[in-house]
Amino acid sequence: MPIDLNSVQQDLCTEQNLIHFNSAGASLMPKQVLDCQIQHLLLEASIGGYEAARKKTADIDAIYSSVAKLINCEISEVALVENATIGWFSAFYAIDFKAGDKILTAQSEYGSNYLSYLQLAREKGVVIEIIPSTSSGEVSVSALQKMLDDKVKLISITHIPTNGGLVNPIVEIGKIAAANNILYLVDACQSVGQLSVDVKEIQCDFLSATSRKYLRGPRGAGFLYVRKTIISSLNPPLIDVRSATWNTLDSYQLRHDAKRFENWENNYAALLGMGCAIDYALHIGMHNITAYNAVLAKSLRHSLTKIKGLSLWDIGREQCAIVTFSLQGIESSKVQVLLLEYNINVSCSRPTSTLIDASTRQLPDLVRASLHYFNHQAQIDLLLSALSEINDQHLKSK
Ligand SMILES: Cc1ncc(COP(=O)(O)O)c(C=O)c1O
């Protein structure tokens, strides 16, 4: 069944004339997601936070089921966390790296992840190696194959980078990781909610994601998947009374499920909101969302080619609904501000968020227009006319 665009529009909490092309930053929550959080906050205020959580135990448990359904795993493999970074850190720093161990990653790797590699390179002597990209821009699976040796401890890949439409071939990479028994960590922060993500198909050991982006959930929530067969071999970097039990005065026992990576205190309103957002996406259907977004993004990329002096920067054999471009002679941060005058939200992607990719491709600051299924063609047309006006005014002022 195709997406019921009318009901999607009616579920928005925004003003009619706002054009939000920033789902890769923080998307727009449907009313149901907002209401779910407000209800929980009201309950907390009226009966007490602990009592509210106890009363809503079944709903809180259901968040795990929603995540499990979304990514095709078991509930015992899900940890609910504050954001994608915390999830990713919990996985990464739980791995027992030794000096000389190699981490293989992609050219488009996200800044926070890369900083962690650098930290371990400095502190533990791990070696970071960048997998070359193909001529179309995604990770080269054949190059990866050639880089394998017994020192490779981790393959760590961002599915969709922060700075553009590239979609990395995480299933093909997963086949190699599985065949060679190498730990495989996937940062799916920009893809969950936008593309179907199935951890069994990907064959990853870990996958991290956030709520506020393509899932259309609230800020301050996210999740981590950890494959059940490896949980007991991992040592979380931080533990508390949630992740472990203090058995005797001088010993503790870590949990055997993915809650080993959680901590005790939570913003339950936000987590419930994330669960509701996942259910909303599942109701619409991930395949429907992907298909609709692909049409919209193709249309935007095609339209943008008509603007003189505009450069499109997206690479990759497969591209998603994140569209990046720059206008000759106008700073992207200025374009972002000027578009706000037309009620159009976009974001600006800076080289420091993906420094290797930015240096290799000599990227300037980019305008990032990230589309989602509540957007439509008329909004693309308005973006185009706004950009044309901005461009014309710039050319006249020269
Ligand atoms: C590729 C990628 N990974 C991770 C993150 C971090 O996500 P969070 O802010 O939820 O921790 C981002 C945020 O923009 C991102 O783009």
PDB file of N, CA, C and O in Angstrom, residues 36-100:
ATOM      1  N   CYS A  36       2.847  11.028  22.917  1.00  0.00           N
ATOM      2  CA  CYS A  36       3.306   9.931  23.762  1.00  0.00           C
ATOM      3  C   CYS A  36       4.272  10.449  24.835  1.00  0.00           C
ATOM      4  O   CYS A  36       4.211  10.059  25.995  1.00  0.00           O
ATOM      5  N   GLN A  37       5.139  11.373  24.432  1.00  0.00           N
ATOM      6  CA  GLN A  37       6.093  11.917  25.408  1.00  0.00           C
ATOM      7  C   GLN A  37       5.395  12.818  26.420  1.00  0.00           C
ATOM      8  O   GLN A  37       5.685  12.766  27.618  1.00  0.00           O
ATOM      9  N   ILE A  38       4.470  13.657  25.916  1.00  0.00           N
ATOM     10  CA  ILE A  38       3.766  14.580  26.819  1.00  0.00           C
ATOM     11  C   ILE A  38       2.988  13.773  27.863  1.00  0.00           C
ATOM     12  O   ILE A  38       3.018  14.086  29.056  1.00  0.00           O
ATOM     13  N   GLN A  39       2.332  12.710  27.397  1.00  0.00           N
ATOM     14  CA  GLN A  39       1.557  11.872  28.334  1.00  0.00           C
ATOM     15  C   GLN A  39       2.461  11.327  29.429  1.00  0.00           C
ATOM     16  O   GLN A  39       2.108  11.329  30.601  1.00  0.00           O
ATOM     17  N   HIS A  40       3.657  10.890  29.022  1.00  0.00           N
ATOM     18  CA  HIS A  40       4.537  10.308  30.044  1.00  0.00           C
ATOM     19  C   HIS A  40       5.068  11.388  30.992  1.00  0.00           C
ATOM     20  O   HIS A  40       5.159  11.159  32.207  1.00  0.00           O
ATOM     21  N   LEU A  41       5.363  12.557  30.449  1.00  0.00           N
ATOM     22  CA  LEU A  41       5.846  13.641  31.317  1.00  0.00           C
ATOM     23  C   LEU A  41       4.757  14.049  32.308  1.00  0.00           C
ATOM     24  O   LEU A  41       5.030  14.318  33.490  1.00  0.00           O
ATOM     25  N   LEU A  42       3.514  14.084  31.821  1.00  0.00           N
ATOM     26  CA  LEU A  42       2.401  14.436  32.720  1.00  0.00           C
ATOM     27  C   LEU A  42       2.244  13.380  33.816  1.00  0.00           C
ATOM     28  O   LEU A  42       2.016  13.715  34.976  1.00  0.00           O
ATOM     29  N   LEU A  43       2.418  12.125  33.410  1.00  0.00           N
ATOM     30  CA  LEU A  43       2.307  11.041  34.401  1.00  0.00           C
ATOM     31  C   LEU A  43       3.425  11.170  35.445  1.00  0.00           C
ATOM     32  O   LEU A  43       3.185  11.051  36.649  1.00  0.00           O
ATOM     33  N   GLU A  44       4.637  11.461  34.965  1.00  0.00           N
ATOM     34  CA  GLU A  44       5.767  11.624  35.897  1.00  0.00           C
ATOM     35  C   GLU A  44       5.477  12.759  36.875  1.00  0.00           C
ATOM     36  O   GLU A  44       5.726  12.648  38.074  1.00  0.00           O
ATOM     37  N   ALA A  45       4.941  13.883  36.311  1.00  0.00           N
ATOM     38  CA  ALA A  45       4.678  15.036  37.171  1.00  0.00           C
ATOM     39  C   ALA A  45       3.553  14.755  38.147  1.00  0.00           C
ATOM     40  O   ALA A  45       3.545  15.277  39.261  1.00  0.00           O
ATOM     41  N   SER A  46       2.613  13.890  37.749  1.00  0.00           N
ATOM     42  CA  SER A  46       1.464  13.697  38.639  1.00  0.00           C
ATOM     43  C   SER A  46       1.677  12.587  39.663  1.00  0.00           C
ATOM     44  O   SER A  46       1.181  12.688  40.778  1.00  0.00           O
ATOM     45  N   ILE A  47       2.412  11.540  39.307  1.00  0.00           N
ATOM     46  CA  ILE A  47       2.544  10.457  40.311  1.00  0.00           C
ATOM     47  C   ILE A  47       3.988  10.180  40.739  1.00  0.00           C
ATOM     48  O   ILE A  47       4.231   9.371  41.614  1.00  0.00           O
ATOM     49  N   GLY A  48       4.948  10.834  40.048  1.00  0.00           N
ATOM     50  CA  GLY A  48       6.362  10.592  40.385  1.00  0.00           C
ATOM     51  C   GLY A  48       7.046   9.805  39.271  1.00  0.00           C
ATOM     52  O   GLY A  48       6.427   8.934  38.648  1.00  0.00           O
ATOM     53  N   GLY A  49       8.295  10.132  39.039  1.00  0.00           N
ATOM     54  CA  GLY A  49       9.033   9.543  37.912  1.00  0.00           C
ATOM     55  C   GLY A  49       9.218   8.032  38.022  1.00  0.00           C
ATOM     56  O   GLY A  49       9.020   7.298  37.054  1.00  0.00           O
ATOM     57  N   TYR A  50       9.597   7.554  39.223  1.00  0.00           N
ATOM     58  CA  TYR A  50       9.824   6.113  39.375  1.00  0.00           C
ATOM     59  C   TYR A  50       8.498   5.359  39.239  1.00  0.00           C
ATOM     60  O   TYR A  50       8.407   4.297  38.627  1.00  0.00           O
ATOM     61  N   GLU A  51       7.454   5.968  39.854  1.00  0.00           N
ATOM     62  CA  GLU A  51       6.136   5.329  39.828  1.00  0.00           C
ATOM     63  C   GLU A  51       5.597   5.289  38.397  1.00  0.00           C
ATOM     64  O   GLU A  51       4.971   4.315  37.979  1.00  0.00           O
ATOM     65  N   ALA A  52       5.882   6.367  37.638  1.00  0.00           N
ATOM     66  CA  ALA A  52       5.417   6.412  36.242  1.00  0.00           C
ATOM     67  C   ALA A  52       6.095   5.313  35.433  1.00  0.00           C
ATOM     68  O   ALA A  52       5.458   4.617  34.637  1.00  0.00           O
ATOM     69  N   ALA A  53       7.398   5.150  35.645  1.00  0.00           N
ATOM     70  CA  ALA A  53       8.126   4.113  34.898  1.00  0.00           C
ATOM     71  C   ALA A  53       7.572   2.734  35.258  1.00  0.00           C
ATOM     72  O   ALA A  53       7.401   1.876  34.384  1.00  0.00           O
ATOM     73  N   ARG A  54       7.275   2.546  36.556  1.00  0.00           N
ATOM     74  CA  ARG A  54       6.737   1.242  36.968  1.00  0.00           C
ATOM     75  C   ARG A  54       5.378   0.982  36.321  1.00  0.00           C
ATOM     76  O   ARG A  54       5.106  -0.088  35.811  1.00  0.00           O
ATOM     77  N   LYS A  55       4.552   2.033  36.317  1.00  0.00           N
ATOM     78  CA  LYS A  55       3.216   1.892  35.726  1.00  0.00           C
ATOM     79  C   LYS A  55       3.292   1.598  34.231  1.00  0.00           C
ATOM     80  O   LYS A  55       2.437   0.924  33.675  1.00  0.00           O
ATOM     81  N   LYS A  56       4.331   2.105  33.605  1.00  0.00           N
ATOM     82  CA  LYS A  56       4.457   1.952  32.145  1.00  0.00           C
ATOM     83  C   LYS A  56       5.447   0.832  31.765  1.00  0.00           C
ATOM     84  O   LYS A  56       6.008   0.852  30.669  1.00  0.00           O
ATOM     85  N   THR A  57       5.684  -0.083  32.672  1.00  0.00           N
ATOM     86  CA  THR A  57       6.665  -1.143  32.397  1.00  0.00           C
ATOM     87  C   THR A  57       6.408  -1.841  31.059  1.00  0.00           C
ATOM     88  O   THR A  57       7.332  -2.061  30.264  1.00  0.00           O
ATOM     89  N   ALA A  58       5.159  -2.158  30.800  1.00  0.00           N
ATOM     90  CA  ALA A  58       4.848  -2.897  29.563  1.00  0.00           C
ATOM     91  C   ALA A  58       5.188  -2.042  28.340  1.00  0.00           C
ATOM     92  O   ALA A  58       5.747  -2.545  27.349  1.00  0.00           O
ATOM     93  N   ASP A  59       4.876  -0.745  28.424  1.00  0.00           N
ATOM     94  CA  ASP A  59       5.163   0.140  27.281  1.00  0.00           C
ATOM     95  C   ASP A  59       6.680   0.291  27.092  1.00  0.00           C
ATOM     96  O   ASP A  59       7.178   0.356  25.969  1.00  0.00           O
ATOM     97  N   ILE A  60       7.399   0.353  28.222  1.00  0.00           N
ATOM     98  CA  ILE A  60       8.866   0.480  28.128  1.00  0.00           C
ATOM     99  C   ILE A  60       9.453  -0.808  27.538  1.00  0.00           C
ATOM    100  O   ILE A  60      10.306  -0.757  26.648  1.00  0.00           O
ATOM    101  N   ASP A  61       8.952  -1.939  27.968  1.00  0.00           N
ATOM    102  CA  ASP A  61       9.416  -3.217  27.383  1.00  0.00           C
ATOM    103  C   ASP A  61       9.127  -3.262  25.879  1.00  0.00           C
ATOM    104  O   ASP A  61       9.898  -3.823  25.093  1.00  0.00           O
ATOM    105  N   ALA A  62       8.021  -2.664  25.509  1.00  0.00           N
ATOM    106  CA  ALA A  62       7.621  -2.708  24.091  1.00  0.00           C
ATOM    107  C   ALA A  62       8.592  -1.911  23.191  1.00  0.00           C
ATOM    108  O   ALA A  62       8.660  -2.164  21.989  1.00  0.00           O
ATOM    109  N   ILE A  63       9.350  -0.978  23.787  1.00  0.00           N
ATOM    110  CA  ILE A  63      10.332  -0.230  22.976  1.00  0.00           C
ATOM    111  C   ILE A  63      11.370  -1.212  22.415  1.00  0.00           C
ATOM    112  O   ILE A  63      11.773  -1.123  21.255  1.00  0.00           O
ATOM    113  N   TYR A  64      11.788  -2.152  23.256  1.00  0.00           N
ATOM    114  CA  TYR A  64      12.781  -3.140  22.816  1.00  0.00           C
ATOM    115  C   TYR A  64      12.212  -3.968  21.656  1.00  0.00           C
ATOM    116  O   TYR A  64      12.905  -4.268  20.686  1.00  0.00           O
ATOM    117  N   SER A  65      10.944  -4.319  21.790  1.00  0.00           N
ATOM    118  CA  SER A  65      10.316  -5.121  20.719  1.00  0.00           C
ATOM    119  C   SER A  65      10.255  -4.311  19.431  1.00  0.00           C
ATOM    120  O   SER A  65      10.474  -4.853  18.343  1.00  0.00           O
ATOM    121  N   SER A  66       9.972  -3.009  19.557  1.00  0.00           N
ATOM    122  CA  SER A  66       9.878  -2.167  18.351  1.00  0.00           C
ATOM    123  C   SER A  66      11.238  -2.088  17.662  1.00  0.00           C
ATOM    124  O   SER A  66      11.331  -2.237  16.440  1.00  0.00           O
ATOM    125  N   VAL A  67      12.294  -1.871  18.450  1.00  0.00           N
ATOM    126  CA  VAL A  67      13.643  -1.815  17.856  1.00  0.00           C
ATOM    127  C   VAL A  67      13.958  -3.159  17.203  1.00  0.00           C
ATOM    128  O   VAL A  67      14.445  -3.218  16.066  1.00  0.00           O
ATOM    129  N   ALA A  68      13.659  -4.245  17.920  1.00  0.00           N
ATOM    130  CA  ALA A  68      13.975  -5.590  17.411  1.00  0.00           C
ATOM    131  C   ALA A  68      13.260  -5.851  16.090  1.00  0.00           C
ATOM    132  O   ALA A  68      13.840  -6.419  15.155  1.00  0.00           O
ATOM    133  N   LYS A  69      12.021  -5.397  16.007  1.00  0.00           N
ATOM    134  CA  LYS A  69      11.250  -5.594  14.770  1.00  0.00           C
ATOM    135  C   LYS A  69      11.861  -4.753  13.641  1.00  0.00           C
ATOM    136  O   LYS A  69      11.996  -5.207  12.508  1.00  0.00           O
ATOM    137  N   LEU A  70      12.252  -3.539  13.991  1.00  0.00           N
ATOM    138  CA  LEU A  70      12.787  -2.619  12.979  1.00  0.00           C
ATOM    139  C   LEU A  70      14.061  -3.159  12.333  1.00  0.00           C
ATOM    140  O   LEU A  70      14.251  -3.056  11.123  1.00  0.00           O
ATOM    141  N   ILE A  71      14.948  -3.736  13.170  1.00  0.00           N
ATOM    142  CA  ILE A  71      16.250  -4.136  12.618  1.00  0.00           C
ATOM    143  C   ILE A  71      16.416  -5.655  12.554  1.00  0.00           C
ATOM    144  O   ILE A  71      17.497  -6.142  12.250  1.00  0.00           O
ATOM    145  N   ASN A  72      15.346  -6.383  12.869  1.00  0.00           N
ATOM    146  CA  ASN A  72      15.335  -7.853  12.768  1.00  0.00           C
ATOM    147  C   ASN A  72      16.345  -8.528  13.703  1.00  0.00           C
ATOM    148  O   ASN A  72      17.243  -9.245  13.256  1.00  0.00           O
ATOM    149  N   CYS A  73      16.173  -8.235  14.997  1.00  0.00           N
ATOM    150  CA  CYS A  73      17.037  -8.919  15.975  1.00  0.00           C
ATOM    151  C   CYS A  73      16.177  -9.371  17.143  1.00  0.00           C
ATOM    152  O   CYS A  73      14.952  -9.248  17.108  1.00  0.00           O
ATOM    153  N   GLU A  74      16.806  -9.876  18.174  1.00  0.00           N
ATOM    154  CA  GLU A  74      16.066 -10.284  19.373  1.00  0.00           C
ATOM    155  C   GLU A  74      16.078  -9.148  20.390  1.00  0.00           C
ATOM    156  O   GLU A  74      17.016  -8.339  20.397  1.00  0.00           O
ATOM    157  N   ILE A  75      15.067  -9.133  21.265  1.00  0.00           N
ATOM    158  CA  ILE A  75      15.011  -8.025  22.228  1.00  0.00           C
ATOM    159  C   ILE A  75      16.219  -8.036  23.173  1.00  0.00           C
ATOM    160  O   ILE A  75      16.658  -6.992  23.630  1.00  0.00           O
ATOM    161  N   SER A  76      16.760  -9.221  23.411  1.00  0.00           N
ATOM    162  CA  SER A  76      17.916  -9.305  24.323  1.00  0.00           C
ATOM    163  C   SER A  76      19.183  -8.724  23.681  1.00  0.00           C
ATOM    164  O   SER A  76      20.216  -8.609  24.340  1.00  0.00           O
ATOM    165  N   GLU A  77      19.097  -8.395  22.399  1.00  0.00           N
ATOM    166  CA  GLU A  77      20.264  -7.830  21.696  1.00  0.00           C
ATOM    167  C   GLU A  77      20.197  -6.300  21.591  1.00  0.00           C
ATOM    168  O   GLU A  77      21.015  -5.682  20.920  1.00  0.00           O
ATOM    169  N   VAL A  78      19.190  -5.705  22.255  1.00  0.00           N
ATOM    170  CA  VAL A  78      18.976  -4.252  22.123  1.00  0.00           C
ATOM    171  C   VAL A  78      19.322  -3.537  23.426  1.00  0.00           C
ATOM    172  O   VAL A  78      18.862  -3.943  24.502  1.00  0.00           O
ATOM    173  N   ALA A  79      20.113  -2.466  23.315  1.00  0.00           N
ATOM    174  CA  ALA A  79      20.346  -1.567  24.451  1.00  0.00           C
ATOM    175  C   ALA A  79      19.749  -0.213  24.090  1.00  0.00           C
ATOM    176  O   ALA A  79      19.959   0.282  22.977  1.00  0.00           O
ATOM    177  N   LEU A  80      19.003   0.367  25.017  1.00  0.00           N
ATOM    178  CA  LEU A  80      18.454   1.709  24.780  1.00  0.00           C
ATOM    179  C   LEU A  80      19.411   2.709  25.404  1.00  0.00           C
ATOM    180  O   LEU A  80      19.812   2.563  26.562  1.00  0.00           O
ATOM    181  N   VAL A  81      19.777   3.710  24.623  1.00  0.00           N
ATOM    182  CA  VAL A  81      20.805   4.654  25.074  1.00  0.00           C
ATOM    183  C   VAL A  81      20.389   6.090  24.766  1.00  0.00           C
ATOM    184  O   VAL A  81      19.324   6.327  24.211  1.00  0.00           O
ATOM    185  N   GLU A  82      21.251   7.032  25.119  1.00  0.00           N
ATOM    186  CA  GLU A  82      20.918   8.447  24.986  1.00  0.00           C
ATOM    187  C   GLU A  82      21.025   8.959  23.553  1.00  0.00           C
ATOM    188  O   GLU A  82      20.374   9.925  23.175  1.00  0.00           O
ATOM    189  N   ASN A  83      21.912   8.398  22.779  1.00  0.00           N
ATOM    190  CA  ASN A  83      22.112   8.858  21.402  1.00  0.00           C
ATOM    191  C   ASN A  83      22.996   7.831  20.684  1.00  0.00           C
ATOM    192  O   ASN A  83      23.505   6.893  21.315  1.00  0.00           O
ATOM    193  N   ALA A  84      23.198   8.041  19.399  1.00  0.00           N
ATOM    194  CA  ALA A  84      23.980   7.076  18.626  1.00  0.00           C
ATOM    195  C   ALA A  84      25.430   7.022  19.104  1.00  0.00           C
ATOM    196  O   ALA A  84      26.045   5.947  19.152  1.00  0.00           O
ATOM    197  N   THR A  85      25.977   8.169  19.471  1.00  0.00           N
ATOM    198  CA  THR A  85      27.389   8.205  19.874  1.00  0.00           C
ATOM    199  C   THR A  85      27.629   7.353  21.117  1.00  0.00           C
ATOM    200  O   THR A  85      28.597   6.583  21.170  1.00  0.00           O
ATOM    201  N   ILE A  86      26.752   7.496  22.095  1.00  0.00           N
ATOM    202  CA  ILE A  86      26.911   6.697  23.322  1.00  0.00           C
ATOM    203  C   ILE A  86      26.797   5.209  22.985  1.00  0.00           C
ATOM    204  O   ILE A  86      27.555   4.369  23.493  1.00  0.00           O
ATOM    205  N   GLY A  87      25.869   4.861  22.114  1.00  0.00           N
ATOM    206  CA  GLY A  87      25.727   3.459  21.708  1.00  0.00           C
ATOM    207  C   GLY A  87      26.996   2.966  21.035  1.00  0.00           C
ATOM    208  O   GLY A  87      27.531   1.895  21.356  1.00  0.00           O
ATOM    209  N   TRP A  88      27.470   3.764  20.105  1.00  0.00           N
ATOM    210  CA  TRP A  88      28.679   3.395  19.348  1.00  0.00           C
ATOM    211  C   TRP A  88      29.875   3.256  20.303  1.00  0.00           C
ATOM    212  O   TRP A  88      30.637   2.286  20.236  1.00  0.00           O
ATOM    213  N   PHE A  89      30.042   4.261  21.216  1.00  0.00           N
ATOM    214  CA  PHE A  89      31.159   4.214  22.186  1.00  0.00           C
ATOM    215  C   PHE A  89      31.081   2.944  23.024  1.00  0.00           C
ATOM    216  O   PHE A  89      32.092   2.286  23.281  1.00  0.00           O
ATOM    217  N   SER A  90      29.869   2.617  23.496  1.00  0.00           N
ATOM    218  CA  SER A  90      29.719   1.447  24.383  1.00  0.00           C
ATOM    219  C   SER A  90      30.207   0.198  23.683  1.00  0.00           C
ATOM    220  O   SER A  90      30.797  -0.689  24.317  1.00  0.00           O
ATOM    221  N   ALA A  91      29.941   0.117  22.378  1.00  0.00           N
ATOM    222  CA  ALA A  91      30.401  -1.044  21.614  1.00  0.00           C
ATOM    223  C   ALA A  91      31.916  -0.966  21.401  1.00  0.00           C
ATOM    224  O   ALA A  91      32.658  -1.894  21.756  1.00  0.00           O
ATOM    225  N   PHE A  92      32.355   0.139  20.866  1.00  0.00           N
ATOM    226  CA  PHE A  92      33.757   0.270  20.456  1.00  0.00           C
ATOM    227  C   PHE A  92      34.724   0.083  21.639  1.00  0.00           C
ATOM    228  O   PHE A  92      35.699  -0.673  21.556  1.00  0.00           O
ATOM    229  N   TYR A  93      34.421   0.769  22.748  1.00  0.00           N
ATOM    230  CA  TYR A  93      35.362   0.724  23.872  1.00  0.00           C
ATOM    231  C   TYR A  93      35.235  -0.567  24.686  1.00  0.00           C
ATOM    232  O   TYR A  93      35.977  -0.771  25.639  1.00  0.00           O
ATOM    233  N   ALA A  94      34.275  -1.426  24.306  1.00  0.00           N
ATOM    234  CA  ALA A  94      34.158  -2.722  24.989  1.00  0.00           C
ATOM    235  C   ALA A  94      35.038  -3.776  24.324  1.00  0.00           C
ATOM    236  O   ALA A  94      35.185  -4.887  24.839  1.00  0.00           O
ATOM    237  N   ILE A  95      35.604  -3.421  23.178  1.00  0.00           N
ATOM    238  CA  ILE A  95      36.443  -4.390  22.453  1.00  0.00           C
ATOM    239  C   ILE A  95      37.845  -4.380  23.060  1.00  0.00           C
ATOM    240  O   ILE A  95      38.398  -3.319  23.356  1.00  0.00           O
ATOM    241  N   ASP A  96      38.397  -5.568  23.194  1.00  0.00           N
ATOM    242  CA  ASP A  96      39.697  -5.703  23.842  1.00  0.00           C
ATOM    243  C   ASP A  96      40.825  -5.494  22.812  1.00  0.00           C
ATOM    244  O   ASP A  96      41.399  -6.468  22.303  1.00  0.00           O
ATOM    245  N   PHE A  97      41.100  -4.231  22.484  1.00  0.00           N
ATOM    246  CA  PHE A  97      42.160  -3.935  21.504  1.00  0.00           C
ATOM    247  C   PHE A  97      43.535  -4.076  22.139  1.00  0.00           C
ATOM    248  O   PHE A  97      43.753  -3.691  23.288  1.00  0.00           O
ATOM    249  N   LYS A  98      44.465  -4.579  21.328  1.00  0.00           N
ATOM    250  CA  LYS A  98      45.872  -4.664  21.777  1.00  0.00           C
ATOM    251  C   LYS A  98      46.731  -3.890  20.781  1.00  0.00           C
ATOM    252  O   LYS A  98      46.293  -3.665  19.632  1.00  0.00           O
ATOM    253  N   ALA A  99      47.933  -3.530  21.191  1.00  0.00           N
ATOM    254  CA  ALA A  99      48.836  -2.807  20.284  1.00  0.00           C
ATOM    255  C   ALA A  99      48.999  -3.599  18.993  1.00  0.00           C
ATOM    256  O   ALA A  99      49.161  -4.825  19.021  1.00  0.00           O
ATOM    257  N   GLY A 100      48.928  -2.888  17.875  1.00  0.00           N
ATOM    258  CA  GLY A 100      49.115  -3.549  16.581  1.00  0.00           C
ATOM    259  C   GLY A 100      47.814  -4.036  15.942  1.00  0.00           C
ATOM    260  O   GLY A 100      47.783  -4.331  14.744  1.00  0.00           O
TER     261      GLY A 100
END
